[in-house]
Every structure is written in C-alpha cells, then in structure tokens.
mmCIF file of C-alpha atoms in Angstrom:
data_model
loop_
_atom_site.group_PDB
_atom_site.id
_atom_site.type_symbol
_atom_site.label_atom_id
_atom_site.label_comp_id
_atom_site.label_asym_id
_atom_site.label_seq_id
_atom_site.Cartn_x
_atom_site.Cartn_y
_atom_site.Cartn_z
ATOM 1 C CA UNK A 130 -11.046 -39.206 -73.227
ATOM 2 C CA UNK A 131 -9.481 -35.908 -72.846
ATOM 3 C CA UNK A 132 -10.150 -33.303 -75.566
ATOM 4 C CA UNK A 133 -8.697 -30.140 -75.404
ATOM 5 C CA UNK A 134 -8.690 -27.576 -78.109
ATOM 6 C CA UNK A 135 -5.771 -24.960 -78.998
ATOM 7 C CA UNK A 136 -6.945 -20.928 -78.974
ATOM 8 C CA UNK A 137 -7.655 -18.375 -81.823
ATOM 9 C CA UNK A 138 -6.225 -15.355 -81.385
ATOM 10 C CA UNK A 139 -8.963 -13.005 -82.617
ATOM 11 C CA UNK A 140 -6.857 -9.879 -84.025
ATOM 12 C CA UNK A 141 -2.940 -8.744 -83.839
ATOM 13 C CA UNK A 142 -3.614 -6.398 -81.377
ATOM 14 C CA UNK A 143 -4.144 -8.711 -78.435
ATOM 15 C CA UNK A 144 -7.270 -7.535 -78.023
ATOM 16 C CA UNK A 145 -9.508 -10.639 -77.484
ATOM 17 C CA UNK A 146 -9.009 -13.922 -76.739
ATOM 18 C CA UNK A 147 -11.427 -17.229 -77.401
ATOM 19 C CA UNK A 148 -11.821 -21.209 -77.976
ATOM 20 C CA UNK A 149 -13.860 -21.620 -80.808
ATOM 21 C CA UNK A 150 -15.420 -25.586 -80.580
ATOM 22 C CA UNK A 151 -14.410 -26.048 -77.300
ATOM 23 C CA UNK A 152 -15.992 -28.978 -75.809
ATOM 24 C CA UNK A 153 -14.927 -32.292 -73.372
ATOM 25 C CA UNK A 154 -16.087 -35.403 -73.437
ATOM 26 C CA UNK A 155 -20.050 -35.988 -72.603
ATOM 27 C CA UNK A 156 -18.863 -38.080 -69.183
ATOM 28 C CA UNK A 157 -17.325 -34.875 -67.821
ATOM 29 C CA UNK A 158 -19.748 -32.493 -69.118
ATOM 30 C CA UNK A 159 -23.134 -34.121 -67.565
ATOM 31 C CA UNK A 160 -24.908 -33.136 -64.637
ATOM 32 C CA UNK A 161 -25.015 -35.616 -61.778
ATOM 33 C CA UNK A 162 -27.921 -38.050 -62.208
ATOM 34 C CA UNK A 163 -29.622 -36.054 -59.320
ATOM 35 C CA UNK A 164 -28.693 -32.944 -57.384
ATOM 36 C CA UNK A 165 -25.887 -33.303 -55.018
ATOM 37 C CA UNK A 166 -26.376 -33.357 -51.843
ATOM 38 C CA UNK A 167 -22.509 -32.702 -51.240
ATOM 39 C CA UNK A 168 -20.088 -29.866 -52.738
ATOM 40 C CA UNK A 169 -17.595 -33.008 -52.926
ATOM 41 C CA UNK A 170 -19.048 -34.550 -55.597
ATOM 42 C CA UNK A 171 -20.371 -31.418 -57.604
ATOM 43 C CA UNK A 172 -20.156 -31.509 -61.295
ATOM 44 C CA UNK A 173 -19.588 -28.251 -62.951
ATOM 45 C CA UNK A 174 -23.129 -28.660 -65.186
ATOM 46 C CA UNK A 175 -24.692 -28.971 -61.689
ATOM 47 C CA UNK A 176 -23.750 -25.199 -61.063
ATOM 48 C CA UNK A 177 -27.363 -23.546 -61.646
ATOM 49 C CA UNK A 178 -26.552 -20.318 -60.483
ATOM 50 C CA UNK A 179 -23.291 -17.789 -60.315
ATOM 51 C CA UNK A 180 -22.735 -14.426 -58.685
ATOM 52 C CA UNK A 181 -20.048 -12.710 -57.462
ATOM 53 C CA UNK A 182 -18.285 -10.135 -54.622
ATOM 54 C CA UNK A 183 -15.366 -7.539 -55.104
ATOM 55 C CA UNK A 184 -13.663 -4.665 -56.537
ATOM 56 C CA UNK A 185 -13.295 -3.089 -59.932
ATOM 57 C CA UNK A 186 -11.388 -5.548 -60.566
ATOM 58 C CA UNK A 187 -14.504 -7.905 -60.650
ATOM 59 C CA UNK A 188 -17.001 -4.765 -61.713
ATOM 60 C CA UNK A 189 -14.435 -5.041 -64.638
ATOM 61 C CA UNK A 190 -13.347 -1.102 -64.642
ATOM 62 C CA UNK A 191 -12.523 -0.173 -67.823
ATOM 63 C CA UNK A 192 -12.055 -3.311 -69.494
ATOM 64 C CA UNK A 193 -14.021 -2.346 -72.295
ATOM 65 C CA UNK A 194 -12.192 1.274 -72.824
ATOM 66 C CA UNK A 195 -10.034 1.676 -76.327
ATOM 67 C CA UNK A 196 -9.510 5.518 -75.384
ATOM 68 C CA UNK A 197 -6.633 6.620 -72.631
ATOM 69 C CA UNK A 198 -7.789 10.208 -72.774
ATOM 70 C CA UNK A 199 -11.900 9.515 -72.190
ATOM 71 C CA UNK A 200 -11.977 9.366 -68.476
ATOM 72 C CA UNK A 201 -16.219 7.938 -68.293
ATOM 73 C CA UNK A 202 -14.886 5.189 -70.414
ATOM 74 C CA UNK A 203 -11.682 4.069 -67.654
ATOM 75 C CA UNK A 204 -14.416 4.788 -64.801
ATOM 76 C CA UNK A 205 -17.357 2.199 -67.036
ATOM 77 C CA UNK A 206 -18.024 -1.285 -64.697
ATOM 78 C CA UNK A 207 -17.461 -3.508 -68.140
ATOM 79 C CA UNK A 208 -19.072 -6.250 -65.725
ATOM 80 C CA UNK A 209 -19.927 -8.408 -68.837
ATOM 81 C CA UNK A 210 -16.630 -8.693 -69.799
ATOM 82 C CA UNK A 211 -14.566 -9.481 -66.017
ATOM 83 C CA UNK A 212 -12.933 -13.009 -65.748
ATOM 84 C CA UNK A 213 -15.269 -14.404 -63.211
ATOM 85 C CA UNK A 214 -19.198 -13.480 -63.856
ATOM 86 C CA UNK A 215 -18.644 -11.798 -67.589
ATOM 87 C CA UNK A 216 -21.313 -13.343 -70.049
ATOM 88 C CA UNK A 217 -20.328 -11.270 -72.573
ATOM 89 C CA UNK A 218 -19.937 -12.686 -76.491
ATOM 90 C CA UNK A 219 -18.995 -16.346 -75.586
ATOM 91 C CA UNK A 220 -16.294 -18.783 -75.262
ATOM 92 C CA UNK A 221 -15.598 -18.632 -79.140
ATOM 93 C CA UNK A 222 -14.475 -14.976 -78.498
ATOM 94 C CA UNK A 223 -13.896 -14.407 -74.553
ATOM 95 C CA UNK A 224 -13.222 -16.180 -71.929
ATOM 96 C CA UNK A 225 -14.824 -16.340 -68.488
ATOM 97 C CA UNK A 226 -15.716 -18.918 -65.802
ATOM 98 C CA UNK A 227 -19.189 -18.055 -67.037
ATOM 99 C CA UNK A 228 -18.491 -18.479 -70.435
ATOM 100 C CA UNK A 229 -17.396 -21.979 -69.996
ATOM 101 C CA UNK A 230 -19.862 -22.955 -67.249
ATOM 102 C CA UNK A 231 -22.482 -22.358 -69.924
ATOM 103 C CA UNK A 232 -20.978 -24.937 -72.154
ATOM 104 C CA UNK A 233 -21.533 -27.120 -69.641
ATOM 105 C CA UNK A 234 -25.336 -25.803 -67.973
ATOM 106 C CA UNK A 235 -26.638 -23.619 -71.145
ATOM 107 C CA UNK A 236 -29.073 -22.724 -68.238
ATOM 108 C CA UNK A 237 -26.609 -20.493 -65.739
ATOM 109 C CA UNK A 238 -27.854 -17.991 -64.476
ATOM 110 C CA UNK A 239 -26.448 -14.868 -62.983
ATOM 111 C CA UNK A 240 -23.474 -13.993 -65.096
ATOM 112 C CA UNK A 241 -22.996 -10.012 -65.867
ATOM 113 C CA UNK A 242 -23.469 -8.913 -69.321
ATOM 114 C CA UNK A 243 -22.353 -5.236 -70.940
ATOM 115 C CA UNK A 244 -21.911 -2.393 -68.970
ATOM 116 C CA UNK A 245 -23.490 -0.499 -65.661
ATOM 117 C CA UNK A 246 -23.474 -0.560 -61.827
ATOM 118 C CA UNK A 247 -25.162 -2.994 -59.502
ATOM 119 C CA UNK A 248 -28.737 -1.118 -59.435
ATOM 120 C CA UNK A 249 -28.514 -2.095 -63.488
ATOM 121 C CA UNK A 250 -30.354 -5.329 -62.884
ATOM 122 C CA UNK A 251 -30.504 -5.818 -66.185
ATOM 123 C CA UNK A 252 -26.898 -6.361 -67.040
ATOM 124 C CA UNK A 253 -25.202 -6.481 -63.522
ATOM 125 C CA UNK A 254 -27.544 -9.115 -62.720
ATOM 126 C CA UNK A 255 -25.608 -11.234 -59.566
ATOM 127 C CA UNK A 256 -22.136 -9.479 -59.892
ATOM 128 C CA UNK A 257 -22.628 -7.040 -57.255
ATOM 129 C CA UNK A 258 -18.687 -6.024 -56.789
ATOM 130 C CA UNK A 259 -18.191 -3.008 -56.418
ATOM 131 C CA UNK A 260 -15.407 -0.278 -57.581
ATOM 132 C CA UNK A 261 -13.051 1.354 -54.940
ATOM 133 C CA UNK A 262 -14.305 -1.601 -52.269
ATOM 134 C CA UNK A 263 -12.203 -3.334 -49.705
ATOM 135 C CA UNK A 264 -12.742 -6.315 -47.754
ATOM 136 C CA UNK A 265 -14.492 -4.044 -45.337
ATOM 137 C CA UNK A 266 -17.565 -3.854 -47.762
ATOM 138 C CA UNK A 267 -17.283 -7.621 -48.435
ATOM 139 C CA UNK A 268 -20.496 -8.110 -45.803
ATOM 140 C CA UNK A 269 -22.615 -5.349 -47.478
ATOM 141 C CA UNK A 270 -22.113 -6.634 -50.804
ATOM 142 C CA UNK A 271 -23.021 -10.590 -49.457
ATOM 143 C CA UNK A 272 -26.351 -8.883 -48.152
ATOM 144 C CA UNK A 273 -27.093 -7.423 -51.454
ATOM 145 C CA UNK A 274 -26.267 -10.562 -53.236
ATOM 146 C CA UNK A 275 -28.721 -12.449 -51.077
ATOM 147 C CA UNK A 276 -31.241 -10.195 -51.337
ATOM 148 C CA UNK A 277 -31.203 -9.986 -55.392
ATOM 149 C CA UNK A 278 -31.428 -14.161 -55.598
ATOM 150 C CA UNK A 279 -34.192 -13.560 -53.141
ATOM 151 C CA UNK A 280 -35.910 -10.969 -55.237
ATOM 152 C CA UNK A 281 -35.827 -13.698 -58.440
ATOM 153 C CA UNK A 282 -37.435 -17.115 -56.824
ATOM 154 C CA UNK A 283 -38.437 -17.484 -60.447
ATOM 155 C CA UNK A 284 -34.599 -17.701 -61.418
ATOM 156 C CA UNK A 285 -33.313 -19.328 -58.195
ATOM 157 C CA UNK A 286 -34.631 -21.951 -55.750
ATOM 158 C CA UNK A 287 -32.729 -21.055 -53.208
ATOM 159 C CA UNK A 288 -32.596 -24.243 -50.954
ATOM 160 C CA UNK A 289 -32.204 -26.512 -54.198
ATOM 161 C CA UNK A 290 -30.016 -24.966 -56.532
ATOM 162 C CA UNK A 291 -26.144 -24.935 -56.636
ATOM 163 C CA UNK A 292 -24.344 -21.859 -56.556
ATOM 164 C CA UNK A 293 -20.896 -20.674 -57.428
ATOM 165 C CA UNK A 294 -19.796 -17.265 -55.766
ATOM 166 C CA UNK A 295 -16.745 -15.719 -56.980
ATOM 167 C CA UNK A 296 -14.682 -13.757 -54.411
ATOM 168 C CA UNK A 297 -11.694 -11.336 -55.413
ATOM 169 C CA UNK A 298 -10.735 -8.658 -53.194
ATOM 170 C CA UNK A 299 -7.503 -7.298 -51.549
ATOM 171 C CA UNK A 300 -6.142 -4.285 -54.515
ATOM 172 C CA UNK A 301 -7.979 -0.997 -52.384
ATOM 173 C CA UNK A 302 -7.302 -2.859 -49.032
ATOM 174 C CA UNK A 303 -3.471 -2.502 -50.158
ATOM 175 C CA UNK A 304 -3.793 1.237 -51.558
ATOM 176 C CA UNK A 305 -5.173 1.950 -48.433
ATOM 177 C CA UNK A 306 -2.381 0.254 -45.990
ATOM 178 C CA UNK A 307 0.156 3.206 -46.636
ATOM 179 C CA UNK A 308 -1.461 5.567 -45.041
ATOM 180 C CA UNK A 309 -3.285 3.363 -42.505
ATOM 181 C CA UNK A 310 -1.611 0.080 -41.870
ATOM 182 C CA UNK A 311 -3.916 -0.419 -38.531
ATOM 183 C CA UNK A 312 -7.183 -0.816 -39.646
ATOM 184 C CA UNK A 313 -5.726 -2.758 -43.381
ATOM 185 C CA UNK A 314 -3.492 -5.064 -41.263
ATOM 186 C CA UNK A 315 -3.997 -8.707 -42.446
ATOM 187 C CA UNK A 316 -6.045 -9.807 -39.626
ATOM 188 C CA UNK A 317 -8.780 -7.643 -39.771
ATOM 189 C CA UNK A 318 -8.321 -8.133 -43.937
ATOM 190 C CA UNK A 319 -8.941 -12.208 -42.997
ATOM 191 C CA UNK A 320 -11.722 -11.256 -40.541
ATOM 192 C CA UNK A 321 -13.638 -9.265 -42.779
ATOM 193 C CA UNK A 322 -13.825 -11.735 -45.220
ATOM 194 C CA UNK A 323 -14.864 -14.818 -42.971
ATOM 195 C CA UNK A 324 -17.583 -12.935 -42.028
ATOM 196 C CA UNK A 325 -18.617 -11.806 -45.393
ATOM 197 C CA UNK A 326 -18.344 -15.817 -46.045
ATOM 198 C CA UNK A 327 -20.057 -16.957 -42.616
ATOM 199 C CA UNK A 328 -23.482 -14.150 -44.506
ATOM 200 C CA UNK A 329 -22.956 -16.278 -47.394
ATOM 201 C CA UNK A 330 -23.159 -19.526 -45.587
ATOM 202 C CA UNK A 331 -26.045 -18.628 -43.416
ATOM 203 C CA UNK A 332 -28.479 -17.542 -46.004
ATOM 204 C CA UNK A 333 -27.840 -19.396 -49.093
ATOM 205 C CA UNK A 334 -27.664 -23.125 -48.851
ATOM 206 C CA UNK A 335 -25.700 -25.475 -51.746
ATOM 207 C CA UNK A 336 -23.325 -22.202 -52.357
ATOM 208 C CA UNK A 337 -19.341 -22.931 -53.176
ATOM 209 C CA UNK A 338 -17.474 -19.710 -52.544
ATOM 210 C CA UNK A 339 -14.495 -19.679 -54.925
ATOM 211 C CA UNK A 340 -11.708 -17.080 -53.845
ATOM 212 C CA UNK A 341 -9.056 -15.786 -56.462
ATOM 213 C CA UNK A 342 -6.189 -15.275 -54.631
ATOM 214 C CA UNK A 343 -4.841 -11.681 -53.663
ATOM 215 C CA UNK A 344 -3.039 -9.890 -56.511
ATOM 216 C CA UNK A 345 1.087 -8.853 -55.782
ATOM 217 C CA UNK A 346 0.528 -4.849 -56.115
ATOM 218 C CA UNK A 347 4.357 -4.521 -56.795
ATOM 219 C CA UNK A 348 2.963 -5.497 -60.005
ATOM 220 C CA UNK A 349 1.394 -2.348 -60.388
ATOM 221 C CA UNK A 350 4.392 -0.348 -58.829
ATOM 222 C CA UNK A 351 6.638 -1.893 -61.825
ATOM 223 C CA UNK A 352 4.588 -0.929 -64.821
ATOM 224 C CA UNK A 353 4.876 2.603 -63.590
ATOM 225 C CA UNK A 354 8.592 2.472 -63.200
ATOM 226 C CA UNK A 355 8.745 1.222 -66.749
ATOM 227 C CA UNK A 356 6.068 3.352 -68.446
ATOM 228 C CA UNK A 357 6.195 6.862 -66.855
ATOM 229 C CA UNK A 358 2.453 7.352 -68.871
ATOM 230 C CA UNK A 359 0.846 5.083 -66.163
ATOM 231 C CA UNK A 360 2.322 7.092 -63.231
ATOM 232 C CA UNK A 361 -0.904 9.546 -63.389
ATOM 233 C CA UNK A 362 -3.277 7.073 -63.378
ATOM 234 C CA UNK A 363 -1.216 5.090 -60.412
ATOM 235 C CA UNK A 364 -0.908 8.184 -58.650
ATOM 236 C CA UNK A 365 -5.144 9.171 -58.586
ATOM 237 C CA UNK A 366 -6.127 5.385 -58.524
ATOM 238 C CA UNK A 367 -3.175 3.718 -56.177
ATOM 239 C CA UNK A 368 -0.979 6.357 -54.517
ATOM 240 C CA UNK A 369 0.550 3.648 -52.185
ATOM 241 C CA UNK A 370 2.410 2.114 -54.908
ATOM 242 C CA UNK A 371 4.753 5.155 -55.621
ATOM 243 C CA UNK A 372 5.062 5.932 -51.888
ATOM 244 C CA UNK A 373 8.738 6.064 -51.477
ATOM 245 C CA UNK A 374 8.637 5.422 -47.908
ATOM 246 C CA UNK A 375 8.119 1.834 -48.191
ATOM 247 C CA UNK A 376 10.214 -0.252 -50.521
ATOM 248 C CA UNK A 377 9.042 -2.768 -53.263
ATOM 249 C CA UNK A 378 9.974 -5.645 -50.760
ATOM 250 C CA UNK A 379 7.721 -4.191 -47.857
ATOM 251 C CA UNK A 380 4.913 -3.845 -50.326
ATOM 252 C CA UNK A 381 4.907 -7.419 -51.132
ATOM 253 C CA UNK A 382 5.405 -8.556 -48.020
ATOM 254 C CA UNK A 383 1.931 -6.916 -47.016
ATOM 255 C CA UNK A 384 0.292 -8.511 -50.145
ATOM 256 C CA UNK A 385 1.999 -11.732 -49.131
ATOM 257 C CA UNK A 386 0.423 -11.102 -45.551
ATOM 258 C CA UNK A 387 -2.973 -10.698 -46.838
ATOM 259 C CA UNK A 388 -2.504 -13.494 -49.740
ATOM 260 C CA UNK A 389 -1.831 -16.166 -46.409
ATOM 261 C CA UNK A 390 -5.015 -14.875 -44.716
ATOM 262 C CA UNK A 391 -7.171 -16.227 -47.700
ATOM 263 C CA UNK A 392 -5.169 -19.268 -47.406
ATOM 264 C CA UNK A 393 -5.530 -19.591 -43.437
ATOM 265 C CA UNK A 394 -9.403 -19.588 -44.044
ATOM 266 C CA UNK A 395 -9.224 -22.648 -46.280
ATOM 267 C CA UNK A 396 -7.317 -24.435 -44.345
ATOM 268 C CA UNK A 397 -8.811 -23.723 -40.992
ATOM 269 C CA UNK A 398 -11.764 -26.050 -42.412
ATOM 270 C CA UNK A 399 -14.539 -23.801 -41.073
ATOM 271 C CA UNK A 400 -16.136 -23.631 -44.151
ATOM 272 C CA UNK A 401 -16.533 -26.716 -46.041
ATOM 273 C CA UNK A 402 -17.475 -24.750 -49.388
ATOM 274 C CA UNK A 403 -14.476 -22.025 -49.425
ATOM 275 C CA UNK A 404 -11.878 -22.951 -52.099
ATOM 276 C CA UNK A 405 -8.941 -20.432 -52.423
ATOM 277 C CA UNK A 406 -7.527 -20.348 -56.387
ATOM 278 C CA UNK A 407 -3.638 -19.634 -55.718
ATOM 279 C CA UNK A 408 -3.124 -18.664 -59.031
ATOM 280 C CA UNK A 409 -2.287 -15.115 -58.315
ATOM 281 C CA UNK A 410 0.170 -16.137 -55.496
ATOM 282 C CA UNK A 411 3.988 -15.931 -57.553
ATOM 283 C CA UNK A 412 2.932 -13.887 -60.062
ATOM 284 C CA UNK A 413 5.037 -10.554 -58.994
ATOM 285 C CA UNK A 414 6.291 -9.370 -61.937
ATOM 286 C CA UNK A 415 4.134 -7.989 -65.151
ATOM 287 C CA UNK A 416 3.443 -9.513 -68.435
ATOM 288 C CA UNK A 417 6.379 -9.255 -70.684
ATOM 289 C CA UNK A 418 5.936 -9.557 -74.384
ATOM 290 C CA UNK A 419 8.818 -11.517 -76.101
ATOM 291 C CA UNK A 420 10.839 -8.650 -76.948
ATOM 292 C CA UNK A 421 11.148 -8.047 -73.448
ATOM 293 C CA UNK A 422 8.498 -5.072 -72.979
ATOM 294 C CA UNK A 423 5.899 -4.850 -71.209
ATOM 295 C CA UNK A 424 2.640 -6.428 -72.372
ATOM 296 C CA UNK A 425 0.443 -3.217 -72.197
ATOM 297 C CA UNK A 426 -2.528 -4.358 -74.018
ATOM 298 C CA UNK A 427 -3.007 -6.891 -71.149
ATOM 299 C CA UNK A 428 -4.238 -3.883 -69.114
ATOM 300 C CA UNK A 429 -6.948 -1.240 -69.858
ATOM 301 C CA UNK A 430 -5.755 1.977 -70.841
ATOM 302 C CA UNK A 431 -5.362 2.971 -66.962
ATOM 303 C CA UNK A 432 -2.326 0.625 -66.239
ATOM 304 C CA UNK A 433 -3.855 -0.754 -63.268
ATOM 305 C CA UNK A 434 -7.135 -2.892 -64.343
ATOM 306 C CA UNK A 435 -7.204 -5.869 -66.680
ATOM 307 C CA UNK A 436 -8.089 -5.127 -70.181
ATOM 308 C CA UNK A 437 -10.967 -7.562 -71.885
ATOM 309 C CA UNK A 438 -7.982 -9.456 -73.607
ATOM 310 C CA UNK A 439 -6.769 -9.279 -69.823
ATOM 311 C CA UNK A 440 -9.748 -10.771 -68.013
ATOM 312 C CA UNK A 441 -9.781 -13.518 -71.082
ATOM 313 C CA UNK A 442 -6.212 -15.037 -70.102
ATOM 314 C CA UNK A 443 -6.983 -14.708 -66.236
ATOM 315 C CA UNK A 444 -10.081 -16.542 -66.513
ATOM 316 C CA UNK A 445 -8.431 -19.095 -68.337
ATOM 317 C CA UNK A 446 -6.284 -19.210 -65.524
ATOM 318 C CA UNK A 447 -8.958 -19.533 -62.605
ATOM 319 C CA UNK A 448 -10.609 -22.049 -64.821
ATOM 320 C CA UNK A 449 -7.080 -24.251 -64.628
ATOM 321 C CA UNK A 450 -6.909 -23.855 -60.820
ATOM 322 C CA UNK A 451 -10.504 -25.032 -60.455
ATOM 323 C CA UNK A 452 -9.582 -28.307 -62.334
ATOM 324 C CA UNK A 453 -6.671 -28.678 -60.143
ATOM 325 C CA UNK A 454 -6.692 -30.723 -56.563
ATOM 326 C CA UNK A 455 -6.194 -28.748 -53.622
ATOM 327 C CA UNK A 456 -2.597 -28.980 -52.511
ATOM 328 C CA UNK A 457 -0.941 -29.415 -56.001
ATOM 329 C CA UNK A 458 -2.767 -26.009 -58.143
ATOM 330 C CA UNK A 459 -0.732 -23.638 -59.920
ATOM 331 C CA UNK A 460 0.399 -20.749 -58.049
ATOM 332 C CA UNK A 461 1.986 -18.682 -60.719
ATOM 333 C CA UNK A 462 0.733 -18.255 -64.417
ATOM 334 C CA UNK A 463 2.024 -17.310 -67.640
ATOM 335 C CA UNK A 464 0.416 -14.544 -69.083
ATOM 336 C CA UNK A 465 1.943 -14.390 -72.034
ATOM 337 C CA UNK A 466 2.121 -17.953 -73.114
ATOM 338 C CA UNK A 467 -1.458 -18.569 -75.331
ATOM 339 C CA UNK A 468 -0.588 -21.644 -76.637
ATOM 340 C CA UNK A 469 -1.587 -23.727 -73.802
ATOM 341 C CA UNK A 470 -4.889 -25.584 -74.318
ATOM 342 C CA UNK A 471 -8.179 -24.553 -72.308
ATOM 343 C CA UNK A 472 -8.451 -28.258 -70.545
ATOM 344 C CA UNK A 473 -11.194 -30.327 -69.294
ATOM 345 C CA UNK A 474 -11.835 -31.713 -66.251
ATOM 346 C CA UNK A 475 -10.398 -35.145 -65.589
ATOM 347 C CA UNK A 476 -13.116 -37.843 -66.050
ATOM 348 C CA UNK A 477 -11.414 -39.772 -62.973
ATOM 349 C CA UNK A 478 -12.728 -36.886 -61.088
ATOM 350 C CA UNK A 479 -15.069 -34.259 -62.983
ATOM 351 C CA UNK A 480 -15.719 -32.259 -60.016
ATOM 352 C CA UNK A 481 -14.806 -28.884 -58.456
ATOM 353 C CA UNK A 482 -11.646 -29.645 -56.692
ATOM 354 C CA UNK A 483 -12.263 -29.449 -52.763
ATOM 355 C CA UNK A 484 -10.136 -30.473 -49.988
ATOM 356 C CA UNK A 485 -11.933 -33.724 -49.794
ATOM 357 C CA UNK A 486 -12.057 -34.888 -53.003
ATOM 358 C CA UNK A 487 -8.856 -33.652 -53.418
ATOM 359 C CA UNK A 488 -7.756 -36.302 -51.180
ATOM 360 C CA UNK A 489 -10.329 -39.655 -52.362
ATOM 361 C CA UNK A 490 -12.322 -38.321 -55.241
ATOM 362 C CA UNK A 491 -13.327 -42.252 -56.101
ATOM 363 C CA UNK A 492 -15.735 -41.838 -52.702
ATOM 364 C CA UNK A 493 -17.296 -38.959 -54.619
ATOM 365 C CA UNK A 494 -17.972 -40.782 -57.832
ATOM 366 C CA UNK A 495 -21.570 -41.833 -58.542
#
C-alpha cells in the first residue's frame, strides 16, 4: 500500500521545511535480497554510498545565512544543508535526497553535514562541488571524488557497493557565456560533462549518476527586476543576467541550449547509469507567494542561491522525479505549493527509474 504523509511547516517564516513520520510500506523500503547486479532493478535501500559534483549551488552557498549585510556568512558552503548530499537535522526538519535515503539505508554514507570546503573531510565528506565551478571543472572534481572513496576502503568497497552521484551544474557556465559565448557554447558544456561522467564510469563500478537538470537563469534576471536590493549581489555574483545586450528571450534560449545537452546524453544511451531529473526544465519564472510577490525567503539573503527552506522544497522535488519513469517525469514544479505529500515509490516498481525499467519494470522485479 501507498502511504504518504502531509508536511509540517516548522515556523511562519518559511524557514524550514520537514516530514515528521515519514515512512512507506516495508515492500518498498527493503533492500534487494542480494546486491544487484543491475542499476535496473536497484532499490533505493540498496544505495550504500552518495556523493556529489557541482557548483555553489550543490556546496550550498549561503543557505545557512540569516544576515544580508555579513558577507563570510553569503560566501559559507552550508554543504549539510544543499538538496542533494545535505545530512543535516533529518527528514522530520529538512529535506534532502540524503535525508530520505537514510530512511531507507540508516547506513548511507557520504552525505555532507554543517559547514566548510571540500578539504573539511569531516563535514564535506563526498560532496566535493565546488563554488564559482563550471562544467569545465566537472573532471577535476570526479578525480577528487574518486580519490576520497579510495582514501576510505573502510567506508566503501568500491567494486561492491552501490553508489548514487548527484550532478548539478550549468549557473557559472551561463554567467560566463556573455562575455564568452565560444568556449560556454552548449557543445563543449555537453562535452565536458560526458567526460566528467565517462571518469566516473571508469573508476567506480555500481555508480548511478543522477543529473538535476540545468536551472532557467532568467529566473535570476527577474528577481532583480522586481527587487532592486538583489541587483548588487546579481551584479558581483552574475553580471550576465543584467547585461542589456542580450534580451531575457536570448538568455533562455542559451539555458534551453545547455538544458538539451544534459538531455542528449541520456538519450544517446552511452551510459547506462546517467539519469537526467527534468524537473528544472519549465520552471522560468520565480516563486510567487499568494499575494503575488515574490517568495524571497526561498532564496538566501543573496537573491541568487537557494535558502535551507529552498534546498528543502527542491529536494522534495528531485526526490519526485526519481520516483517517476523516464519519459513521463515532471518538468516544471511548484514551489510554492507545500501541501503535496512527500510520496513513495510504487511497490509495482520500487526502483530508481531508468530508461529500462521505465519501459518493463516487471523484468526487473525479484
């Protein structure tokens, strides 16, 4: 049966986000009765290990910060708290892919907790994103990763375990297209992250790559427009998005662009274990609150990067793609609307959606 639990809203301020009780049904929530040998028929307890590749938006820049006017705190890597890896609190309070894979394997290893950079061990742990990068870092950052579950055989068997890798990337590669749309043209964005993927693939058996969908920047562009106390923070962290020499249409059309590279990699069906999250794909205009402003607390203080009540309802958004079969997920979300549930997977098939059990899950089922 299908249990799904409505949210708590923790304080009137928006500020966090949770599912207190959550659970599913036991069938759903087992681990296969031995490892899979195929990412078809992977159940989300069998997930051992997660890590993750990026930006700030995965380093979780300033999720954390309550104060506009303290500059360290909009600069802090909140990594504990971003949408993907955070381990922060738990799924009571905030919600993460982590947070809800350890309701299913209490044992996950991996996830990010608190603040620091990637050479914090400690709390970065396998979310090596990293601020101000592009997809032209993407390969440096898949070295490190391997290289940290190498360093921690006591935490990882690498040939045995399954791993989830969480891939979001595309925000700088945009800033950076005004001024030089040759080397952040689409292409080389798609190249640079096959072969960040093919690094992946080659050194770390059993791994699923999950890939959030580029972000529409005219997103960004709009909050400015309507809040003229973002435009200094747009202007030092994205210049490209008050660049009146392109208009708001040309700007998505390059985020478009980059959003059907992702998409061109999953299809292409060179990597078996690549799963692209559309989620992000319609979503081109920013959160409006009822009254018909702009929901501000959604973003930290800087206007540009998701606030911790921010990475809560995104995360619950990846999670619903993820649960979704490849050629029917969602690809636009409501981020205002916190009354949906936080659902389970469906016990006819209680596995990552690929684009083979997408299409004949019963083959899958064990």
């Amino acid at each position: 049966s299908l249990i799904i639990f409505l949210p708590t809203l923790l304080n009137i301020s928006l500020v966090e986000y949770g599912f207190p009780g959550w659970y599913c049904d036991e069938e759903v929530m087992k681990k296969s009765a031995s490892v899979p040998k195929s990412v078809h028929s992977l159940r989300f307890a069998d997930i051992n290990v997660i890590g993750a590749i990026g930006d700030s938006l995965t380093a979780g820049n300033g999720a954390g910060a309550s104060n506009e006017n303290d500059p360290q705190e909009l600069r802090n890597n909140f990594r504990g708290l971003t949408f993907s890896v955070g381990g922060d609190m738990d799924l009571g309070i905030h919600i993460t892919l982590a947070n809800i894979l350890k309701k299913f394997n209490p044992k996950l290893f991996g996830y990010s907790k608190n603040s620091g950079l990637t050479s914090d061990w400690a709390n970065a742990q396998l979310n090596v994103a990293v601020s101000g990068a592009t997809a032209a870092n993407l390969s440096d950052q898949a070295k490190d990763l391997i290289q940290k579950i190498k360093d921690h055989p006591d935490k990882v068997d690498i040939a045995k375990d399954w791993k989830l890798i969480h891939l979001l990337i595309g925000a700088n590669d945009f800033c950076a297209w005004c001024d030089n749309p040759e080397d952040e043209s689409p292409a080389l964005f798609g190249k640079r992250i096959k072969e960040a993927i093919q690094i992946l693939k080659e050194n770390l058996p059993r791994t699923i790559v999950v890939v959030s969908g580029m972000i529409d920047m005219t997103v960004v562009k709009e909050l400015g427009e309507r809040n003229s106390r973002c435009i200094p923070y747009h202007n030092y962290s994205c210049p490209c998005v008050q660049n009146t020499n392109f208009t708001t249409e040309q700007m998505r059309g390059i985020c478009k662009e980059y959003m059907r590279e992702e998409d061109d990699i999953q299809k292409s069906g060179i990597f078996d274990t690549v799963i692209v999250q559309p989620f992000f794909e319609k979503y081109d205009r920013a959160p409006f609150l009822p009254n018909g402003n702009v929901d501000l607390p959604f973003f930290a203080p800087d206007c540009f990067h998701f606030s911790q009540y921010g990475h809560s309802v995104v995360g619950k958004s990846l999670w619903y793609n993820l649960l979704e079969p490849i050629g029917s997920k969602s690809t636009s979300v409501n981020l205002t609307d916190l009354s949906s549930p936080l659902n389970c997977p469906d016990p006819s098939c209680p596995f990552i959606r690929t684009t083979k059990n997408s299409q004949d899950c019963g083959k899958y089922m064990t």
